[in-house]
Short mmCIF file of C-alpha atoms in Angstrom, two decimals:
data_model
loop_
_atom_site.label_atom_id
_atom_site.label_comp_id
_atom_site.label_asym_id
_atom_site.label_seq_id
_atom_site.Cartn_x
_atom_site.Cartn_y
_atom_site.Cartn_z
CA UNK A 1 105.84 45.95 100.89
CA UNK A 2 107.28 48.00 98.01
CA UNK A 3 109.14 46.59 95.43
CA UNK A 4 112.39 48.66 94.42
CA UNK A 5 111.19 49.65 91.19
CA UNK A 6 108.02 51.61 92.61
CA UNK A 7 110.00 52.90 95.32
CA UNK A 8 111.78 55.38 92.95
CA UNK A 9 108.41 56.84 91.78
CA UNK A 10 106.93 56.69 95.20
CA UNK A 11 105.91 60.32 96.32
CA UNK A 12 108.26 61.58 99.04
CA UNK A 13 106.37 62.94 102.29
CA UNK A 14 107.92 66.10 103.39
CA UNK A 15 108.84 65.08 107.40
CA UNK A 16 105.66 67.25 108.65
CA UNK A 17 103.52 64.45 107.35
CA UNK A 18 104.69 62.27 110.20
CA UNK A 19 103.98 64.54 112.99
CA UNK A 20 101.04 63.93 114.29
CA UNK A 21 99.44 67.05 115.70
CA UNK A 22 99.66 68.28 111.68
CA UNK A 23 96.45 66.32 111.18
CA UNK A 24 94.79 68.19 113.87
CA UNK A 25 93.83 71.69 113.14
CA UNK A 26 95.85 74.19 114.93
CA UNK A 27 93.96 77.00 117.21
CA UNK A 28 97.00 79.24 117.07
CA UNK A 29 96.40 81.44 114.40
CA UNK A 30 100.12 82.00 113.16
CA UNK A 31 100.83 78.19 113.27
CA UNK A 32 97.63 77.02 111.96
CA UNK A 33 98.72 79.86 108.87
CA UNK A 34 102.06 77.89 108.70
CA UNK A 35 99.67 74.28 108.77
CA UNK A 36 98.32 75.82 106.17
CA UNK A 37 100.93 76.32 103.68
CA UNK A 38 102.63 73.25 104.57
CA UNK A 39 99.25 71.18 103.77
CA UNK A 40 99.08 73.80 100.24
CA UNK A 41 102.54 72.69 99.02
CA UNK A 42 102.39 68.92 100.23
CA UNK A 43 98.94 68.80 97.73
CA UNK A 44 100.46 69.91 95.10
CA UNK A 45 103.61 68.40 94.93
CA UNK A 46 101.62 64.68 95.89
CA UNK A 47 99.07 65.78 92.71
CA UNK A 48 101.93 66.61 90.16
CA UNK A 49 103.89 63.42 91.31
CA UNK A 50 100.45 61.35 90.81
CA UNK A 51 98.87 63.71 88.19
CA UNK A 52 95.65 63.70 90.67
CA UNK A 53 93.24 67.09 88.80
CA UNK A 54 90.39 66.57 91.15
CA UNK A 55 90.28 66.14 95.13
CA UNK A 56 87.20 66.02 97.09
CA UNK A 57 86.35 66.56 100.64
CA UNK A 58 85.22 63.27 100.61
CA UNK A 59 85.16 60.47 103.18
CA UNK A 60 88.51 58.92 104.47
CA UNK A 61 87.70 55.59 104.18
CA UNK A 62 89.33 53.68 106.69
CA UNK A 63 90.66 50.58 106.82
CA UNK A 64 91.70 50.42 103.09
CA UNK A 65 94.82 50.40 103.67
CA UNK A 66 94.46 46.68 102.06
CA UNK A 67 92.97 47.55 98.68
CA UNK A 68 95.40 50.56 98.70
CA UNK A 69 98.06 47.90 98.34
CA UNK A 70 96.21 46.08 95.49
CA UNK A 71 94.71 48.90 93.26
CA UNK A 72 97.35 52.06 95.15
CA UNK A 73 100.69 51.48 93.67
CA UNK A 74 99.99 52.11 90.34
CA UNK A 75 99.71 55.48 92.07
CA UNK A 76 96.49 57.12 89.78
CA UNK A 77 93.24 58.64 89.81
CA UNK A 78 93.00 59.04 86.34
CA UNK A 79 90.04 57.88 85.62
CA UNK A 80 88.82 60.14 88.33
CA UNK A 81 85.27 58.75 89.81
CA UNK A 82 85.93 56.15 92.31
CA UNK A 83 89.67 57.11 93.17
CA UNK A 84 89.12 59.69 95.57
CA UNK A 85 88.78 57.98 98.80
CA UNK A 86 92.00 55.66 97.12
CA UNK A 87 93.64 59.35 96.88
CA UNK A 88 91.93 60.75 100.68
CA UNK A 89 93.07 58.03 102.41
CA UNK A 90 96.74 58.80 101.11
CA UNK A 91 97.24 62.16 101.18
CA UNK A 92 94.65 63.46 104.32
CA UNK A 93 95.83 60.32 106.22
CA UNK A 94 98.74 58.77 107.61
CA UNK A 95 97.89 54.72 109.02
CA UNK A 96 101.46 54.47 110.13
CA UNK A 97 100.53 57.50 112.97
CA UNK A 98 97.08 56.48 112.91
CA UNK A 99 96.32 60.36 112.26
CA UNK A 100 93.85 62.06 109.40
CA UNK A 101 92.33 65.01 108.48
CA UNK A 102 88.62 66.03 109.41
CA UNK A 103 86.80 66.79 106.68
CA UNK A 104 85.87 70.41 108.17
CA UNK A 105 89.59 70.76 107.71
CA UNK A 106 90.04 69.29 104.65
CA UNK A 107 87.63 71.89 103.55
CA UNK A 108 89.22 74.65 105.26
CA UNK A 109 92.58 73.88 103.44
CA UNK A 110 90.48 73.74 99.79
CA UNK A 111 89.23 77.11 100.80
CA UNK A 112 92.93 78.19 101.49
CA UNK A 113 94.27 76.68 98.06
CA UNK A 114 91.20 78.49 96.16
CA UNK A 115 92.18 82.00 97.47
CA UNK A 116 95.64 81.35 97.06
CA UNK A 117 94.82 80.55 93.15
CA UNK A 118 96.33 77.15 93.82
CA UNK A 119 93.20 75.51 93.24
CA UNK A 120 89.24 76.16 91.89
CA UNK A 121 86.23 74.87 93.20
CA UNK A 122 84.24 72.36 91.17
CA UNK A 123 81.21 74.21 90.52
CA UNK A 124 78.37 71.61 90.61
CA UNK A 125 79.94 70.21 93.64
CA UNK A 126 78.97 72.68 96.02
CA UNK A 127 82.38 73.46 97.63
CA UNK A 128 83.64 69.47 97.48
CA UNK A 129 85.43 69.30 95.16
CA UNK A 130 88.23 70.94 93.84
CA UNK A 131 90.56 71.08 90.65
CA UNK A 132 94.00 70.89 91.89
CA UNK A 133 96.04 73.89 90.29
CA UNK A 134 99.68 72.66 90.26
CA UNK A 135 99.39 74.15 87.43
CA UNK A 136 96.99 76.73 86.64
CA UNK A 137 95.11 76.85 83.23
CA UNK A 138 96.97 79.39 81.30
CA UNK A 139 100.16 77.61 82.18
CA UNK A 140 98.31 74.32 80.86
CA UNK A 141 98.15 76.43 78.19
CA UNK A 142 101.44 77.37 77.20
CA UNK A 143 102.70 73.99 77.53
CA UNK A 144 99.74 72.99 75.28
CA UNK A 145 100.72 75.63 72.77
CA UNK A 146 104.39 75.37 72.73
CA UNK A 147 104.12 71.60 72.48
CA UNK A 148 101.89 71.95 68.77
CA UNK A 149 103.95 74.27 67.75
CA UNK A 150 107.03 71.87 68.29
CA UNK A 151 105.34 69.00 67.19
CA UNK A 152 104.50 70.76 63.78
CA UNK A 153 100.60 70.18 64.29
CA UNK A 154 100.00 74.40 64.19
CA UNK A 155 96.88 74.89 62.49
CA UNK A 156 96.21 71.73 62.68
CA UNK A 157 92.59 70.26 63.93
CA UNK A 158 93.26 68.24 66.99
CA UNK A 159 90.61 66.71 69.15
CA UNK A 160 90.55 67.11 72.89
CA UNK A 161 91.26 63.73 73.49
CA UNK A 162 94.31 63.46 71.30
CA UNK A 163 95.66 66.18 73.30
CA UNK A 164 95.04 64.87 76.82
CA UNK A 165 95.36 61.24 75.89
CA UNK A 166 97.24 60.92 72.52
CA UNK A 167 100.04 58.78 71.75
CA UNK A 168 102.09 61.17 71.00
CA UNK A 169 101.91 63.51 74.41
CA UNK A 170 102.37 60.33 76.73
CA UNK A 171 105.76 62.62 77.48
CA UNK A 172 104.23 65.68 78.32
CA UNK A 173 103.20 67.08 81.74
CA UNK A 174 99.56 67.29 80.34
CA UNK A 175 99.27 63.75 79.81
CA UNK A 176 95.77 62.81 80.73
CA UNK A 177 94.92 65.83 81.69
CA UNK A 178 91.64 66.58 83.58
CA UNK A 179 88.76 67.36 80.48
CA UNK A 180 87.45 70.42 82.50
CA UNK A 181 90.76 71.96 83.22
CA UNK A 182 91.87 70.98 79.32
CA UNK A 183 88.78 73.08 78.28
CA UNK A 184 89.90 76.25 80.90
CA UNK A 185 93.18 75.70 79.08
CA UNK A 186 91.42 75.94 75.60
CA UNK A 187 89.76 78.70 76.66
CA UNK A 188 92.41 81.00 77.55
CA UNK A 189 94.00 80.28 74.25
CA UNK A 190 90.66 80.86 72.47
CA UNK A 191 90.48 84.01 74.40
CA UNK A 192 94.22 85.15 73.13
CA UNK A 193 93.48 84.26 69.66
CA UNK A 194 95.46 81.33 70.01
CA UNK A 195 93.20 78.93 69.03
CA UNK A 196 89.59 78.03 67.65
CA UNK A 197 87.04 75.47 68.42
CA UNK A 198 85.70 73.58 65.76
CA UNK A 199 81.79 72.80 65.83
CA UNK A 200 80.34 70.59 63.69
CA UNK A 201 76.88 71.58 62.20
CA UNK A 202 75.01 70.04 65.22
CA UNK A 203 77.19 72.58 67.74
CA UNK A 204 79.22 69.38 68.95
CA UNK A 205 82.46 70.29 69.81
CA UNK A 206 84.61 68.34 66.94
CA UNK A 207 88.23 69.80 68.38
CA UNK A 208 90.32 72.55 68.35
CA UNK A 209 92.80 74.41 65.99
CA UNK A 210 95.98 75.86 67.56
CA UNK A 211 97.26 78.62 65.86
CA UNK B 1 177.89 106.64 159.46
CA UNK B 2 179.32 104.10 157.74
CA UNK B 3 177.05 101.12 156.75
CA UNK B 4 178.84 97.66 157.32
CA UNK B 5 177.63 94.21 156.27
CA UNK B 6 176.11 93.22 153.32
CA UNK B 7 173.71 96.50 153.69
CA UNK B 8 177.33 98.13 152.39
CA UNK B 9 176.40 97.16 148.88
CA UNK B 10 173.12 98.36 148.72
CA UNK B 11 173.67 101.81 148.33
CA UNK B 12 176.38 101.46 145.66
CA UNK B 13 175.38 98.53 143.60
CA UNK B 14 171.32 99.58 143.77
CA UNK B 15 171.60 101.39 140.44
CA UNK B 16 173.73 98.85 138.99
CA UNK B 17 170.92 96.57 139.40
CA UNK B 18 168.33 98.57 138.54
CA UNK B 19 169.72 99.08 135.32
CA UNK B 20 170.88 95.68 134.86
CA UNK B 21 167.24 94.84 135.39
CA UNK B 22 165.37 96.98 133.92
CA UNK B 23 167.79 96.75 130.79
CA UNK B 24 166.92 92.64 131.15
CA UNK B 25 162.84 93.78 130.88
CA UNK B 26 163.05 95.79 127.90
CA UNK B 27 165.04 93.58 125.99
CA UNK B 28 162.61 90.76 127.18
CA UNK B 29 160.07 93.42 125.71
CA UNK B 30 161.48 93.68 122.91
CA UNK B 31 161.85 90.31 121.94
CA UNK B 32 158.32 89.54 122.84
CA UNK B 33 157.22 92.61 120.62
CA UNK B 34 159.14 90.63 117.80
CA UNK B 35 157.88 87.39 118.19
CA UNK B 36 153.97 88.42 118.45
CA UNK B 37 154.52 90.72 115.50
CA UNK B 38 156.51 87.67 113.71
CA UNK B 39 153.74 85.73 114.96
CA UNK B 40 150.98 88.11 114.11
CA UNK B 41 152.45 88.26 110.61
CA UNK B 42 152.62 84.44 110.22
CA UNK B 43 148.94 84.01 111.24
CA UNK B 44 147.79 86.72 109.22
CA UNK B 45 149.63 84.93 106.40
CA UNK B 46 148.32 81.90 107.02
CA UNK B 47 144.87 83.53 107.27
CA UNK B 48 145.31 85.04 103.88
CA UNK B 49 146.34 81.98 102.48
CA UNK B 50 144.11 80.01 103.35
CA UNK B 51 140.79 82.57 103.74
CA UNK B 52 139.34 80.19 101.21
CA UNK B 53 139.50 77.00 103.03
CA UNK B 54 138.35 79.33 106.28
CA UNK B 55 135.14 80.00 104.16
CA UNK B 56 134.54 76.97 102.36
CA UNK B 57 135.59 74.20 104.54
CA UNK B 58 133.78 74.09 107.86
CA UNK B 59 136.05 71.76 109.44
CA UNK B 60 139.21 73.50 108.67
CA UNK B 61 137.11 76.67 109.90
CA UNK B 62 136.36 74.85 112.94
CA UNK B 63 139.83 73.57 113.31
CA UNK B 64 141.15 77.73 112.70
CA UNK B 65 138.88 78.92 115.06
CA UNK B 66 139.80 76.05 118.10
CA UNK B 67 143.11 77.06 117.58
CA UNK B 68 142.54 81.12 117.97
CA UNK B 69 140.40 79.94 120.87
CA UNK B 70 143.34 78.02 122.44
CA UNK B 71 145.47 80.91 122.42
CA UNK B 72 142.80 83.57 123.32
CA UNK B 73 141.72 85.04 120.22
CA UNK B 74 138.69 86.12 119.49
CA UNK B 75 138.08 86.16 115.72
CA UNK B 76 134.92 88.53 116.27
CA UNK B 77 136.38 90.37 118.85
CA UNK B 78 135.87 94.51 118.80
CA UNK B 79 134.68 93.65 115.01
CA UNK B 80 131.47 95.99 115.34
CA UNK B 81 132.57 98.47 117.65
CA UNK B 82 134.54 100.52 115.97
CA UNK B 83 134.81 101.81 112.34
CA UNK B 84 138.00 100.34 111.80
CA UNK B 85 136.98 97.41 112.33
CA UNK B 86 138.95 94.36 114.90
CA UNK B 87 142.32 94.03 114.72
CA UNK B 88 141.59 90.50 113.39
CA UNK B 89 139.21 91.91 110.65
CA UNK B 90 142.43 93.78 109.64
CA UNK B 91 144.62 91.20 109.67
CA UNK B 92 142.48 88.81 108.06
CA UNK B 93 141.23 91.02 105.48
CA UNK B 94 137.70 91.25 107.22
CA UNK B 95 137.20 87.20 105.33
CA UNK B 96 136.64 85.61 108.24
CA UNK B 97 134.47 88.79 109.77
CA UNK B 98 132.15 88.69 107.09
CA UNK B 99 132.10 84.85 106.98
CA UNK B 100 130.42 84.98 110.41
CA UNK B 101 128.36 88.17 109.30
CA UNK B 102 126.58 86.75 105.94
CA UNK B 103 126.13 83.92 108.12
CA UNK B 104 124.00 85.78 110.73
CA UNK B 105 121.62 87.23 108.01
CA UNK B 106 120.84 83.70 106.94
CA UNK B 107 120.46 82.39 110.37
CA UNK B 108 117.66 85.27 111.13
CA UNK B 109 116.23 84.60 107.54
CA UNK B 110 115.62 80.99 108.49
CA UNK B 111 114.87 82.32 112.21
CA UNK B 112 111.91 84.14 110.15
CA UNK B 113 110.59 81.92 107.69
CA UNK B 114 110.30 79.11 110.27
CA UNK B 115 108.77 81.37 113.10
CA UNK B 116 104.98 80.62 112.04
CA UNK B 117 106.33 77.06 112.50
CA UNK B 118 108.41 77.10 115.73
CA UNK B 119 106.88 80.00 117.21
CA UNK B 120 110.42 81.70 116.87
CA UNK B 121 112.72 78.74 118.50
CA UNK B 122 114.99 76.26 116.11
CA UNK B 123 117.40 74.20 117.20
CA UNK B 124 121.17 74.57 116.10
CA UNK B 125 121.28 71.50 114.18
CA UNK B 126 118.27 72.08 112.25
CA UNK B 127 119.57 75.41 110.85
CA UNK B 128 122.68 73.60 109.87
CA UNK B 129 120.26 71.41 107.88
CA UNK B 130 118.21 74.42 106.41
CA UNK B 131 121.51 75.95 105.74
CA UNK B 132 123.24 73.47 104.11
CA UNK B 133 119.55 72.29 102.07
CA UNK B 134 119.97 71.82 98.28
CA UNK B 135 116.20 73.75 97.21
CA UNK B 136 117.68 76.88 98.50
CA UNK B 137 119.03 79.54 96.72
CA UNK B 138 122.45 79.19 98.25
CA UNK B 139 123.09 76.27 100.12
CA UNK B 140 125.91 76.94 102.56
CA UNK B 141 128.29 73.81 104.58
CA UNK B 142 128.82 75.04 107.98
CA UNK B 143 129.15 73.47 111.56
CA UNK B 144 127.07 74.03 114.45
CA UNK B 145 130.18 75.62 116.09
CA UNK B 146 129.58 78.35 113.28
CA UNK B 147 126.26 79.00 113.76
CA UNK B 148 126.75 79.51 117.28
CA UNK B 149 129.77 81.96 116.44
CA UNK B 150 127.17 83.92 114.38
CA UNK B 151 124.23 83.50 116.62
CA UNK B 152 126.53 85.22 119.60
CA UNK B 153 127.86 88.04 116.84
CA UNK B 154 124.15 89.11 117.20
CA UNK B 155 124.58 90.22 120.91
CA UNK B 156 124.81 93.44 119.75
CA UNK B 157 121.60 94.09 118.10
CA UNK B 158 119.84 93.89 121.52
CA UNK B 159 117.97 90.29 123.07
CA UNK B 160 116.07 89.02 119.76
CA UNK B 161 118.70 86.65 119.24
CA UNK B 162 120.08 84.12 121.87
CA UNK B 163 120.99 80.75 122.39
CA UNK B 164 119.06 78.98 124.70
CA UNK B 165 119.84 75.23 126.29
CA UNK B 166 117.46 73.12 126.36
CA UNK B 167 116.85 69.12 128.71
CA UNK B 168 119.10 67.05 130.08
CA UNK B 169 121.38 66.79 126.48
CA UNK B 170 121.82 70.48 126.52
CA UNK B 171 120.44 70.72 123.05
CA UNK B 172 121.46 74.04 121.47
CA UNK B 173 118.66 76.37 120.57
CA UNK B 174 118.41 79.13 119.14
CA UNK B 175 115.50 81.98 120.79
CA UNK B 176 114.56 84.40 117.88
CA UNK B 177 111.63 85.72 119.85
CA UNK B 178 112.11 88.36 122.35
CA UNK B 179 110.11 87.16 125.16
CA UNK B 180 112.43 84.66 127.28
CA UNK B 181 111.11 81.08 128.18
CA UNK B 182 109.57 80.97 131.84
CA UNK B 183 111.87 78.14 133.97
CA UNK B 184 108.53 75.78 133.32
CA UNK B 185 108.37 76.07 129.54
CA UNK B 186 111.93 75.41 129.54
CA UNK B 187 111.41 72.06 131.32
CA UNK B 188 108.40 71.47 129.50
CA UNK B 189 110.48 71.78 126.06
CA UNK B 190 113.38 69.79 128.13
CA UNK B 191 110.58 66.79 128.25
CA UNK B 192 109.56 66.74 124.93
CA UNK B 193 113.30 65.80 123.86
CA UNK B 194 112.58 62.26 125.19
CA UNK B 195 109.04 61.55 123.11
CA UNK B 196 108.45 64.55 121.10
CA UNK B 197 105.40 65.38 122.93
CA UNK B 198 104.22 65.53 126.65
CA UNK B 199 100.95 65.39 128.08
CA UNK B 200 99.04 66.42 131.46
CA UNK B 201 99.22 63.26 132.80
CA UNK B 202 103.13 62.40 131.84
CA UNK B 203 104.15 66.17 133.47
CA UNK B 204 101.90 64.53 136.33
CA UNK B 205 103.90 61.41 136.82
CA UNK B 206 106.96 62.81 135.85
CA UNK B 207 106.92 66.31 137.21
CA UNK B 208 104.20 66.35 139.74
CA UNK B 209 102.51 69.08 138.10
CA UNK B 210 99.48 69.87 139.14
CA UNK B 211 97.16 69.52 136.24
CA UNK B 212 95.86 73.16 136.56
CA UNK B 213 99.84 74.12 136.21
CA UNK B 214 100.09 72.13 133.09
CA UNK B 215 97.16 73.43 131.67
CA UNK B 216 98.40 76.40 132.06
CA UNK B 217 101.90 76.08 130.77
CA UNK B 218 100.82 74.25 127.79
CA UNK B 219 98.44 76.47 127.12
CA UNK B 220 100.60 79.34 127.19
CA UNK B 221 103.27 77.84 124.98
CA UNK B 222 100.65 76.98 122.42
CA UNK B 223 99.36 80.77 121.82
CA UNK B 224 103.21 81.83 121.95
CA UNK B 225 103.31 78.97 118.89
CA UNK B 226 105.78 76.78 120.26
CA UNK B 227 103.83 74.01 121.07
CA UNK B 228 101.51 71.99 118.24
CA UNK B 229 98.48 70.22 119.76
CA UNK B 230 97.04 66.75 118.62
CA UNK B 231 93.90 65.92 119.45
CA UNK B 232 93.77 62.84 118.08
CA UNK B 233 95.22 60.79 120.38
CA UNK B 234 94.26 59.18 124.23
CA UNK B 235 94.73 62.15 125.69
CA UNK B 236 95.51 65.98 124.14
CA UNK B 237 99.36 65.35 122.99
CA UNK B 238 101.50 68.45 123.06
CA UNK B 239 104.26 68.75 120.30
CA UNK B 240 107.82 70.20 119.80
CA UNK B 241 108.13 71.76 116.69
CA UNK B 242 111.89 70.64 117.28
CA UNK B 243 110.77 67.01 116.45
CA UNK B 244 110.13 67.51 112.68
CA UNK B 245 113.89 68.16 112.12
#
């Protein structure tokens, strides 16, 4: 199934993922809590391995295990629309226990990353969607700041798609980074003097200056 | 009246033999006295020697402590009940003592970050795993044999921590909860060594459990936490934590 190559970059299930009541949500209160956090830290070590920024409630499509094979090793979401259910069926599912998530939990464990800062809720989705916080913005941040600064591009006018998909940060951990998290990133360093956003004289957002 | 016969001697070689004798026991005394002291002093060398491979090399530690077993010495004997500590803590310059002591703490640390998990039972070989795991902060080689040394150094602080056996391979368990296990959650966590899991029906066919009493055991065990439920399956499956080590 999986050549040796991939198998090096494969994600690697923590042990929990192959016992099958963890797909059921657990009425004991102090286990479910314990569900919890083990469901919290397997999302967002699978999202840093696989740079997934978005997850949605979304339908486990099942059965897909085929095109998973076909369109799944390359291992990405990137460009974000269509590869949730890819990502669902991967993460909130496991064919080889024939087990998965219900959505209402799925939802429940979104709710549990939110509070815990660990993730934010999309806001036009209604509570579907979230951003996945394996890192969280400010941290995005940092890396964003300390990376210009290294690179020699302070004060510099950069565009936000030379920093999430420029040649030159292919290295870096924010390497096609979501736009709406880039922008929380921005933000923060806007709102620590860090950085400016340049407008052109329609109000289009041209870049940004890192200072 | 004069005693004839062999009952003449008694009176005249009695304290001969007494002494004789009881100058035989003290020397036999004595020359025990020297060889435990010469033999207390050699294994109290040896322990000082080699206190580092006694604390860093769990088979040499298991090997040191089979062979104070063997000759009926307890190296945690008397080590909390007084201030001055076992006379093996003073021999061995308390290395081995605190071995098993540090030891302890981490086995109830794991005993309490897993409890949410386990509902406060672990089996022996998964703490050795925990223990010896790279991610933490100090990973620590040791054998099961130590962790059962450590788990028993508890006694002392009172039932929270025992060992418990569980099925027919006598897996070693450790109870950090202190409510005891009824005889029936016992079996039922006895079962789940075979598949993992049991169910009404296998307890049924197995057991002959009424399905009321299984209900009722399972259900039990699953608000004390040490039982996961899957409903995903034919029928409700009921889960050892145990398994995911």
């Amino acid at each position: 199934m999986e050549t040796n190559i991939d198998s090096e970059d494969d994600f690697k299930y923590p042990s929990i993922f192959e016992f099958p009541p963890f797909f059921t949500k657990q009425i004991n209160e102090q286990t479910w809590k314990s569900q919890l956090a083990s469901w919290d830290s397997l999302i967002l070590a699978y999202c840093q391995h696989y740079k997934v920024w978005k997850l949605s409630v979304g339908s486990t499509k099942n059965n897909s295990l085929e095109n998973d094979l076909v369109d799944g090793l390359s291992g990405t979401s990137l460009n974000g629309s269509n590869g949730s259910d890819d990502v669902n069926s991967k993460l909130f599912a496991n064919p080889r226990i024939n087990r998965a998530l219900k959505q209402e939990t799925i939802k429940l464990i979104f709710e549990y990353m939110v509070e815990k800062g660990h993730a934010e809720w999309e806001k036009s989705s209604s509570k579907q969607q979230i951003f996945v916080y394996f890192k969280r913005p400010d941290e995005w941040a940092t890396d964003i700041r300390r990376w210009v600064d290294s690179t020699g591009q302070t004060g510099s006018v950069l565009t936000f798609y030379e920093i999430a998909h420029g040649d030159l940060v292919a290295s870096q951990d924010f390497a096609g980074i979501d736009d709406t998290i880039l922008r929380k990133a921005i933000d923060n360093l806007v709102s620590k003097n860090q950085a400016v956003i340049i407008k052109a004289s329609d109000n289009q957002i041209m870049g940004v200056k890192i200072l | 009246m004069k005693r004839v016969g062999l009952a003449a001697f008694d009176t005249k070689h009695r304290a001969a033999f007494d002494d004789l004798s009881s100058n035989i026991l003290q020397e036999q005394v004595e020359q025990l006295n020297t060889q435990l002291s010469v033999f207390q002093s050699a294994l109290a060398y040896f322990a000082v020697e080699h206190a580092a491979d006694i604390r860093n090399n769990p088979e040499f530690r298991a090997e040191f402590s089979r062979m104070c077993t063997t000759i009926g010495v307890d190296p945690l004997a008397g080590s909390s009940s007084n201030n001055q500590g076992s006379l093996w803590a003073n021999m061995l310059g308390k290395d081995v003592n605190d071995f098993y002591f540090e030891l302890a703490v981490r086995v109830i640390e794991i005993c309490r970050l897993t409890r949410d998990t386990n509902g406060g039972l672990i089996s022996v070989s998964e703490m050795k795993t925990r223990l010896a795991d790279k991610s933490q902060l100090r990973p620590i080689e040791v054998t099961e044999d130590d962790i059962e040394r450590s788990v028993k150094s508890l006694k002392s602080l009172g039932r929270g921590f025992e060992l418990v056996q569980l099925g027919t391979h006598k897996k070693m368990m450790i109870r950090s909860v202190p409510s005891e296990l009824s005889n029936d959650q016992t079996v039922v966590l006895g079962a789940c060594e075979a598949l993992g899991y049991v169910t009404v029906t296998m307890l049924h066919d197995n057991l002959g459990w009424i399905h009321v009493r299984s209900r009722t055991v399972l259900g039990d065990m699953v608000a004390a936490g040490l039982l996961w439920a899957d409903t995903q399956g034919v029928e409700t499956e009921y889960w050892a934590p145990s398994w995911l080590s």
